[in-house]
Amino acid sequence: MSFASDDSSPTGSLPSSPSTSATSLTDDLNGYRAPLNGEAPEPSIDGTSVGGGEGGIRAESVDEITDDDKKLALSLKSQANTHFSSSRYREALDLYTASLNKNPFDPIVWSNRAAVRLKLEEYGLGVADSSRAIELDDRAVKAYYRRALANLAILKPKAAIVDLKKVISLDPKNAAAKLQLDATQKLVRRLAFEAAIAGKEEEPPSVTIQKQLDDGASPIPSDYDGPRLDDDARPTPAFVDDMVAHFKAGKLLPKRIVWQILLGAYNVLKEEETLVDVPIPEGQTVDVIGDVHGQFYDFMHLLSLTGTPSPTHTLVFDGDLVDRGSWSVEILLTVFCYKWLYPRSVFINRGNHETSDMNRVYGYEGESTKKYGPQTFKLSEEIFTALPLATLITASEPPRVDASPNPPNPTLHKGVKRFFVVHGGLFSKDDVTLDDVRAIPRMKIKQPGQEGLMCEMLWTDPQDAPGRGPSKRGVGLGFGPDITRAWTEKNEVTAVVRAHEVRQGGYSVEHGGLLITVFSAPNYVDQVGNLAAFARIDSSGEIKFTTFEAQPHPSHIRPMMYAGGLGAGM
């Protein structure tokens, strides 16, 4: 089944109090039901961003809907379908919502809006919209399929299996559902097996592979004509340039060199703190880069704009280097080479896609295994646990008087600006400090799980409503502008800089200037049509943004091609 929606279309506010726990927020979302009627104010977990009906009140019964309302609802649905087909997902979302405000009893519109939710990675809301469509039509095949994909995306494969079986029972010839069911069942069996052996003591992959290298394993083939790295040497800038040219020619490195690079970076990363302090020396700048997601050709264009790192030019990568795009390994090796070469000029935060569960679903495991074998993926898993969770960038000079006042009256620390750079966002509790972040034993915890500080740092998203609310993704939570203001003031942070979400213009400044989102993968997964951006912070704490467009790449290599059937169409 494609992601096309039905009808030739596209494939109540719930803020919680500031003291709400992460667990209760997850429970709230699991019990959330997209409203058929009643108030749907903006902003709301329902996603309503346009007024509907009279004063935003939805009809309580079909009998209340006039013929004119039905006609307008169908027109809005048609307009939404057109926007979806053109990858204008936010516009489509608004119009589907407007259609539901006129006629909330059309299961096709609920299902179509679920398709938009998946494109926007609002998987928790995708489950809710699909469920509402199924309540209205228990034979809504596409709604079951979309709910399965949404549950798979938030790592609930058993729930996905139930819906995929339902799809096949309703549509026995549905080849896509059969493929997805087979892949998902294999994933469940594999997860069960790995859980069963998890308690057994095993030698870390880094130790095993280092021994193999020391013993001369994986020698470089005699016919290899690419860049070489001496066993006892760090990469040079020339080596990195040659390696990138090698990748652009569609070639792979010998496994031995790949392992050398991964181990070299790991030996640096594991010595860093969970919260890394990055000062900006006078006259220098720091560039903050958001998600790049395996889009290698866009990534190299990005580096042509930022400039490559050097002892006087610092880059901070804010997570999600891998998954979705099909050159994740090439990006990882490039960034890790630079990290090994310039350990005090390159910093890498962990994203929610530098995690084992996400790598299994979104392609990095399949890609790294296909290109360099299963040991390479296992080594990557270990290295990802060593990635710091956040970076604290601190200016060395006071703010300039002629600087743009954003945020107005900025919070300073000892007279200078500083920025908390994290992949996802803030926390379920008000009292979290920078020292609490520093104290997270990231390498002991290893994986972020579904709750706790590490999970929240990798998964949470901002919301317009005050307080905290359920996550539209189904993992983490939403935090409002009051939460951001209180936390930044408490910790003497000028602003939070994060990634994690597509912004159509490449970046956004939110929460009164206290929260900045930067997304660095243009035309995300070859579909979204967004610009990308990076943020440059100078030594006085002034931020400037540079946006850029997607670059051509080999057309025969598509996003998610290494996902092995998992998440097809997501």
XYZ file of C-alpha atoms in Angstrom:
570
model
C 0.000 0.000 0.000
C 1.332 3.404 -0.911
C 0.991 6.467 1.263
C -1.723 7.739 -1.044
C -4.812 8.719 0.876
C -8.397 7.955 0.131
C -10.409 9.702 -2.566
C -7.372 10.132 -4.835
C -5.759 12.108 -2.061
C -2.392 12.004 -0.425
C -0.823 8.871 0.410
C -9.523 19.998 23.180
C -6.236 21.520 24.518
C -4.607 19.317 27.140
C -1.789 21.235 28.826
C -0.734 19.723 32.101
C 0.492 21.494 35.167
C 4.232 22.091 35.438
C 4.568 19.317 37.994
C 3.118 16.602 35.744
C 5.443 13.623 35.468
C 6.681 12.054 32.239
C 4.845 8.843 33.057
C 1.475 10.544 33.475
C 1.987 12.485 30.261
C 2.535 9.233 28.410
C -0.599 7.816 30.007
C -2.517 10.935 28.949
C -1.516 10.437 25.343
C -2.321 6.738 25.351
C -5.822 7.647 26.503
C -6.210 10.640 24.212
C -9.058 10.530 21.692
C -9.279 13.068 18.914
C -12.510 14.981 19.591
C -15.540 14.390 17.407
C -17.286 17.372 18.898
C -16.957 20.119 21.457
C -14.296 22.781 21.584
C -11.139 22.368 19.529
C -9.204 25.512 20.445
C -5.814 26.526 19.092
C -3.365 25.313 20.064
C -4.627 21.857 20.932
C -3.312 18.327 20.950
C -5.863 17.795 18.186
C -3.738 20.018 15.992
C -6.504 22.489 15.218
C -4.873 25.561 13.746
C -7.862 27.105 11.991
C -11.232 28.010 13.443
C -14.109 25.708 12.617
C -17.875 25.863 12.851
C -19.217 28.665 14.994
C -16.559 29.660 17.477
C -14.609 26.430 16.937
C -17.426 24.178 18.183
C -17.880 20.900 16.351
C -21.291 19.371 15.802
C -22.382 16.782 18.356
C -24.375 14.659 15.900
C -24.682 14.112 12.176
C -28.146 15.659 12.301
C -26.647 19.023 13.257
C -24.574 19.218 10.073
C -26.223 21.203 7.305
C -25.938 20.399 3.624
C -23.829 23.529 3.216
C -21.468 22.303 5.944
C -21.122 18.938 4.215
C -20.440 20.616 0.889
C -17.823 22.918 2.429
C -16.205 20.006 4.284
C -15.805 18.088 1.018
C -14.334 21.151 -0.675
C -11.833 21.619 2.153
C -10.903 17.943 1.976
C -10.261 18.244 -1.746
C -8.042 21.275 -1.202
C -6.172 19.407 1.530
C -5.629 16.455 -0.794
C -4.053 18.771 -3.352
C -1.691 20.245 -0.762
C -0.722 16.776 0.454
C 0.066 15.622 -3.074
C 2.387 18.634 -3.389
C 4.118 17.843 -0.057
C 2.650 20.941 1.620
C 1.856 19.026 4.752
C 1.158 21.870 7.177
C -1.321 23.413 4.768
C -2.934 20.003 4.279
C -3.154 19.510 8.043
C -4.932 22.822 8.531
C -7.430 22.125 5.756
C -8.211 18.583 6.922
C -8.797 20.043 10.371
C -11.069 22.726 8.927
C -12.987 19.996 7.097
C -13.412 18.064 10.350
C -14.645 21.190 12.079
C -17.476 21.299 9.537
C -18.105 17.539 9.471
C -16.342 15.494 12.170
C -18.092 12.290 11.105
C -16.159 11.614 7.887
C -13.747 8.699 8.517
C -11.837 9.382 5.305
C -10.787 12.830 6.510
C -9.637 11.450 9.869
C -7.624 8.808 8.013
C -6.192 11.354 5.595
C -5.180 13.589 8.470
C -3.459 10.590 10.034
C -1.417 10.304 6.832
C -0.300 13.908 7.305
C 0.584 13.180 10.934
C 2.937 10.441 9.780
C 4.634 12.761 7.317
C 5.089 15.332 10.089
C 6.357 12.629 12.493
C 3.446 13.313 14.848
C 2.994 9.616 15.420
C 1.023 9.816 18.644
C -1.534 12.012 16.922
C -1.451 9.689 13.925
C -2.585 6.869 16.193
C -5.379 9.062 17.558
C -6.633 10.163 14.134
C -6.500 6.633 12.724
C -8.379 5.312 15.735
C -11.120 7.885 15.260
C -11.458 6.873 11.598
C -11.765 3.226 12.625
C -14.465 4.052 15.165
C -16.470 5.667 12.393
C -15.747 2.896 9.874
C -14.465 -0.423 11.188
C -13.493 -1.461 7.649
C -11.227 1.553 7.042
C -8.270 -0.388 5.653
C -5.966 2.585 5.239
C -6.667 3.787 8.770
C -5.587 0.420 10.192
C -2.459 0.530 8.046
C -1.585 4.061 9.090
C -2.125 3.252 12.736
C 0.215 0.298 12.315
C 2.901 2.525 10.808
C 2.461 5.100 13.560
C 2.810 2.470 16.281
C 5.842 0.998 14.579
C 7.412 4.450 14.412
C 7.138 4.860 18.194
C 8.535 1.374 18.720
C 5.302 -0.463 19.486
C 5.627 -3.306 16.980
C 3.186 -5.647 18.732
C 0.390 -3.110 18.371
C 1.377 -2.669 14.735
C 1.087 -6.411 14.116
C -2.533 -6.438 15.304
C -3.491 -3.740 12.800
C -1.492 -5.241 9.941
C -3.299 -8.536 10.399
C -6.582 -6.632 10.290
C -5.543 -4.974 7.021
C -4.802 -8.354 5.465
C -8.096 -9.801 6.684
C -9.946 -6.918 5.008
C -7.725 -6.809 1.920
C -6.095 -10.239 1.382
C -4.182 -9.054 -1.707
C -2.486 -6.151 0.070
C 1.171 -6.887 -0.689
C 2.534 -3.888 1.233
C 0.770 -4.949 4.423
C 2.065 -8.506 4.034
C 5.623 -7.263 3.583
C 5.287 -4.945 6.566
C 3.787 -7.694 8.725
C 6.603 -10.102 7.899
C 9.273 -7.496 8.675
C 7.568 -6.439 11.903
C 7.164 -10.018 13.134
C 10.857 -10.612 12.484
C 11.652 -7.479 14.482
C 9.565 -8.670 17.436
C 11.273 -12.074 17.430
C 14.666 -10.445 17.253
C 13.910 -8.042 20.092
C 12.757 -10.957 22.225
C 15.963 -12.847 21.487
C 18.157 -9.852 22.277
C 16.273 -9.249 25.520
C 16.850 -12.868 26.510
C 20.617 -12.610 26.096
C 20.954 -9.025 27.342
C 22.027 -10.075 30.818
C 24.972 -12.120 29.608
C 28.381 -10.565 29.998
C 29.990 -10.030 26.614
C 33.175 -8.309 25.582
C 32.400 -4.822 24.229
C 32.635 -4.594 20.434
C 35.316 -1.911 20.743
C 37.582 -4.326 22.622
C 36.926 -7.212 20.254
C 37.534 -5.136 17.136
C 40.686 -3.509 18.522
C 42.083 -6.982 19.192
C 41.246 -8.013 15.650
C 42.998 -4.961 14.238
C 46.046 -5.609 16.418
C 46.133 -9.176 15.110
C 46.090 -7.975 11.501
C 42.485 -8.875 10.744
C 40.636 -7.242 7.841
C 43.719 -6.277 5.816
C 43.361 -3.625 3.149
C 42.765 -5.271 -0.258
C 45.707 -5.069 -2.654
C 43.584 -3.429 -5.355
C 42.277 -0.667 -3.091
C 43.062 2.746 -4.591
C 41.502 5.080 -2.031
C 42.792 7.063 0.963
C 44.820 5.222 3.565
C 45.244 5.708 7.289
C 48.324 4.467 9.111
C 47.551 2.231 12.075
C 49.061 4.632 14.593
C 48.068 7.942 12.981
C 45.147 10.335 13.191
C 43.489 11.437 9.963
C 44.754 14.583 8.290
C 42.634 17.205 6.510
C 43.933 15.776 3.227
C 42.782 12.298 4.242
C 39.279 13.582 4.990
C 39.122 15.399 1.648
C 40.226 12.266 -0.195
C 37.743 10.150 1.754
C 34.868 12.465 0.844
C 35.866 12.338 -2.834
C 35.975 8.544 -2.546
C 32.430 8.538 -1.151
C 31.162 10.880 -3.860
C 32.495 8.410 -6.422
C 30.215 5.798 -4.869
C 33.054 3.812 -3.329
C 33.454 2.231 0.109
C 36.426 2.256 2.451
C 38.088 -0.977 3.540
C 36.565 -2.230 6.758
C 39.894 -1.835 8.534
C 39.944 1.921 7.924
C 36.284 2.245 8.942
C 37.041 0.551 12.248
C 40.085 2.760 12.815
C 37.972 5.890 12.376
C 35.167 4.660 14.621
C 37.559 3.615 17.379
C 39.546 6.841 17.102
C 36.425 8.933 17.604
C 35.161 6.665 20.379
C 38.351 7.081 22.368
C 37.759 10.844 22.326
C 34.004 10.804 22.920
C 34.031 8.503 25.932
C 36.302 10.925 27.796
C 33.897 13.850 27.401
C 31.340 14.997 29.940
C 27.619 14.405 29.454
C 27.240 18.199 29.197
C 30.184 19.598 27.253
C 31.274 23.195 27.866
C 32.227 25.025 24.664
C 33.546 28.588 25.056
C 33.670 30.894 22.035
C 37.067 32.625 21.977
C 37.112 36.300 21.088
C 36.747 36.822 17.353
C 35.685 33.235 16.637
C 32.329 31.599 15.947
C 30.542 28.322 16.639
C 28.188 26.804 14.070
C 25.273 24.698 15.331
C 23.988 22.073 12.898
C 20.686 20.242 13.294
C 19.467 16.920 11.901
C 21.228 15.802 8.708
C 19.786 12.266 8.559
C 22.090 10.527 6.133
C 21.630 13.105 3.337
C 25.307 13.110 2.359
C 25.218 15.419 -0.657
C 23.234 18.018 1.271
C 25.617 17.543 4.191
C 28.674 18.253 2.059
C 26.988 21.379 0.683
C 26.341 22.407 4.286
C 30.043 22.052 5.117
C 30.889 24.191 2.097
C 28.788 26.944 3.716
C 29.998 26.556 7.288
C 33.550 25.774 6.313
C 35.243 22.669 7.607
C 36.303 22.587 11.257
C 39.727 23.780 12.308
C 41.475 24.855 15.509
C 39.776 28.258 15.087
C 36.400 27.120 13.722
C 34.060 25.042 15.872
C 31.111 22.929 14.729
C 28.438 21.473 17.024
C 26.362 18.658 15.521
C 23.089 18.462 17.422
C 22.236 14.820 16.792
C 20.446 12.723 14.181
C 23.396 12.233 11.877
C 21.989 8.874 10.812
C 18.809 7.058 9.695
C 16.310 7.743 6.909
C 18.850 8.989 4.387
C 20.940 6.282 2.728
C 24.414 7.743 3.251
C 24.371 7.681 7.050
C 27.651 5.781 7.246
C 29.417 8.296 5.014
C 28.240 11.205 7.151
C 29.144 9.436 10.375
C 32.655 8.624 9.162
C 33.189 12.198 7.986
C 32.050 13.727 11.281
C 33.975 11.152 13.331
C 37.134 11.841 11.313
C 36.826 15.520 12.127
C 36.114 14.727 15.778
C 39.253 12.608 15.988
C 41.291 15.220 14.129
C 39.965 18.283 16.025
C 38.621 17.022 19.369
C 38.191 20.560 20.766
C 36.610 21.996 17.623
C 33.990 19.349 16.807
C 31.227 18.368 19.224
C 28.458 15.843 18.699
C 25.279 15.620 20.747
C 23.272 12.439 20.774
C 19.944 12.513 18.950
C 16.984 10.197 19.281
C 18.213 8.449 16.107
C 21.576 7.576 17.639
C 19.771 4.790 19.495
C 19.470 1.074 18.884
C 15.695 0.835 18.492
C 15.494 3.675 15.984
C 18.444 2.341 13.991
C 16.661 -0.980 13.557
C 13.574 0.682 12.105
C 14.943 3.634 10.129
C 17.841 2.195 8.194
C 21.193 2.757 9.886
C 21.528 -0.837 11.047
C 20.668 -2.127 7.581
C 22.980 0.332 5.864
C 26.010 -0.160 8.104
C 25.571 -3.939 8.022
C 25.212 -3.991 4.233
C 28.273 -1.810 3.680
C 30.620 -2.953 6.438
C 29.155 -5.951 8.257
C 27.262 -6.547 11.527
C 30.294 -5.880 13.726
C 30.377 -2.323 12.429
C 26.812 -1.724 13.547
C 27.534 -3.229 16.968
C 30.534 -0.936 17.321
C 28.380 2.041 16.308
C 25.825 1.108 18.977
C 28.541 1.242 21.611
C 29.893 4.557 20.335
C 26.444 6.151 20.334
C 26.199 5.510 24.084
C 29.290 7.697 24.508
C 27.865 10.707 22.692
C 27.285 13.644 25.062
C 23.675 14.664 25.603
C 24.094 18.434 25.430
C 26.519 21.271 24.820
C 26.745 24.565 26.718
C 28.058 27.267 24.389
C 29.300 30.353 26.239
C 30.270 33.710 24.762
C 33.521 35.352 25.823
C 32.393 38.957 25.325
C 29.362 40.857 26.644
C 26.455 41.395 24.248
C 26.986 44.185 21.741
C 24.785 47.222 22.205
C 23.902 47.163 18.500
C 22.895 43.494 18.534
C 19.327 42.505 17.729
C 17.304 42.302 20.981
C 16.212 38.684 20.573
C 15.423 37.598 23.159
C 14.722 41.009 24.733
C 16.571 41.589 28.004
C 18.492 38.317 27.617
C 19.408 36.247 30.623
C 23.169 36.374 31.124
C 25.664 34.299 33.064
C 28.440 36.393 34.557
C 27.674 39.120 32.039
C 27.726 36.987 28.876
C 25.255 34.934 26.879
C 25.252 31.172 26.915
C 23.187 28.617 25.025
C 22.021 25.145 26.016
C 22.217 22.981 22.879
C 20.239 19.743 23.088
C 18.621 17.567 20.447
C 15.039 17.446 21.738
C 14.190 19.836 24.521
C 13.363 20.387 28.167
C 12.095 18.339 31.044
C 9.000 17.015 32.814
C 10.130 18.599 36.092
C 10.894 22.218 36.904
C 13.903 21.701 39.137
C 16.357 20.158 36.640
C 19.696 21.965 36.670
C 22.759 21.934 34.470
C 24.520 19.947 37.164
C 21.748 17.345 36.979
C 22.465 17.007 33.267
C 26.184 16.718 33.919
C 25.497 13.905 36.392
C 23.577 11.668 33.954
C 25.603 8.432 33.623
C 24.938 8.187 29.899
C 27.301 5.302 29.171
C 25.819 3.248 31.997
C 22.209 3.923 30.984
C 23.094 3.304 27.304
C 19.608 3.644 25.771
C 17.146 6.460 26.555
C 14.081 4.295 27.172
C 10.618 5.846 27.393
C 11.074 8.212 30.342
C 13.693 10.000 32.409
C 16.074 12.873 31.739
C 17.900 11.245 28.831
C 14.660 10.353 27.072
C 13.336 13.872 27.531
C 16.510 15.501 26.222
C 16.342 13.415 23.056
C 12.586 13.417 22.424
C 10.643 16.411 23.766
C 9.179 19.190 21.608
C 8.024 22.761 22.267
C 4.341 23.631 22.243
C 2.514 26.958 22.056
C 0.269 26.243 25.036
C 1.603 26.997 28.528
C 2.583 24.190 30.845
C 3.280 20.671 29.690
C 1.225 18.375 27.500
C 1.285 14.968 25.865
C 3.739 14.528 23.027
C 2.345 14.670 19.520
C 4.983 12.042 18.689
C 3.856 9.542 21.295
C 7.242 9.653 23.085
C 8.429 12.389 25.432
C 6.256 15.444 26.110
C 5.464 18.962 24.980
C 6.690 21.997 26.946
C 5.321 25.511 26.728
C 6.913 28.966 26.681
C 6.457 29.403 30.429
C 8.442 26.207 31.025
C 11.233 27.444 28.776
C 11.350 30.853 30.449
C 11.437 29.421 33.973
C 14.162 26.911 33.105
C 16.411 29.381 31.293
C 16.127 31.914 34.100
C 16.813 29.289 36.765
C 19.928 28.061 34.951
C 21.133 31.443 33.642
C 20.819 30.305 30.031
C 20.101 32.845 27.296
C 18.257 30.395 25.037
C 17.768 26.710 24.295
C 18.970 25.644 20.849
C 17.564 22.349 19.602
C 16.902 20.318 16.436
C 14.581 17.286 16.176
C 11.785 18.871 14.113
C 11.482 19.966 10.505
C 11.037 23.691 10.058
C 9.878 24.650 6.588
C 12.170 27.665 6.540
C 15.071 25.694 8.041
C 14.855 27.246 11.506
C 12.483 28.967 13.890
C 12.768 31.293 16.884
C 10.059 30.426 19.394
C 8.948 31.009 22.983
C 9.714 34.708 22.884
C 13.210 34.173 21.549
C 14.149 31.708 24.296
C 13.994 28.609 22.095
C 15.562 28.083 18.670
C 14.998 25.098 16.386
C 17.545 24.357 13.645
C 16.979 21.640 11.039
C 19.769 20.911 8.554
C 18.310 18.303 6.171
C 16.757 20.120 3.176
C 13.864 18.517 1.295
C 13.748 15.983 4.106
C 13.548 12.384 2.831
C 13.149 13.795 -0.702
C 9.561 14.747 0.071
C 9.018 17.643 2.431
C 10.391 20.493 0.300
C 11.801 22.385 3.282
C 14.821 24.623 3.421
C 17.614 23.702 5.828
C 19.684 25.958 8.053
C 22.548 26.272 10.489
C 23.062 28.812 13.267
C 26.295 30.770 13.719
C 27.002 32.165 17.188
C 29.763 34.740 17.577
C 31.876 35.552 20.616
C 29.346 38.122 21.873
C 26.502 35.620 21.638
C 24.899 37.098 18.530
C 23.178 34.439 16.370
C 22.822 34.533 12.598
C 21.122 31.912 10.460
C 22.054 30.651 7.008
C 19.513 28.710 4.973
C 20.150 26.458 1.988
C 18.344 24.218 -0.467
C 18.647 20.533 -1.286
C 21.355 19.407 -3.687
C 21.186 16.760 -6.432
C 22.088 13.222 -5.442
C 22.202 9.885 -7.296
C 18.564 9.228 -8.120
C 18.820 5.448 -7.851
C 19.555 5.689 -4.124
C 16.391 6.619 -2.265
C 15.738 7.380 1.413
C 15.000 4.410 3.682
C 16.338 1.929 1.131
C 18.234 0.068 3.864
C 15.282 -0.156 6.235
C 14.640 -3.746 5.166
C 10.894 -3.322 4.723
C 10.396 -1.734 8.144
C 8.579 1.557 8.133
C 7.909 1.469 4.398
C 6.148 4.639 3.423
C 6.825 6.460 6.678
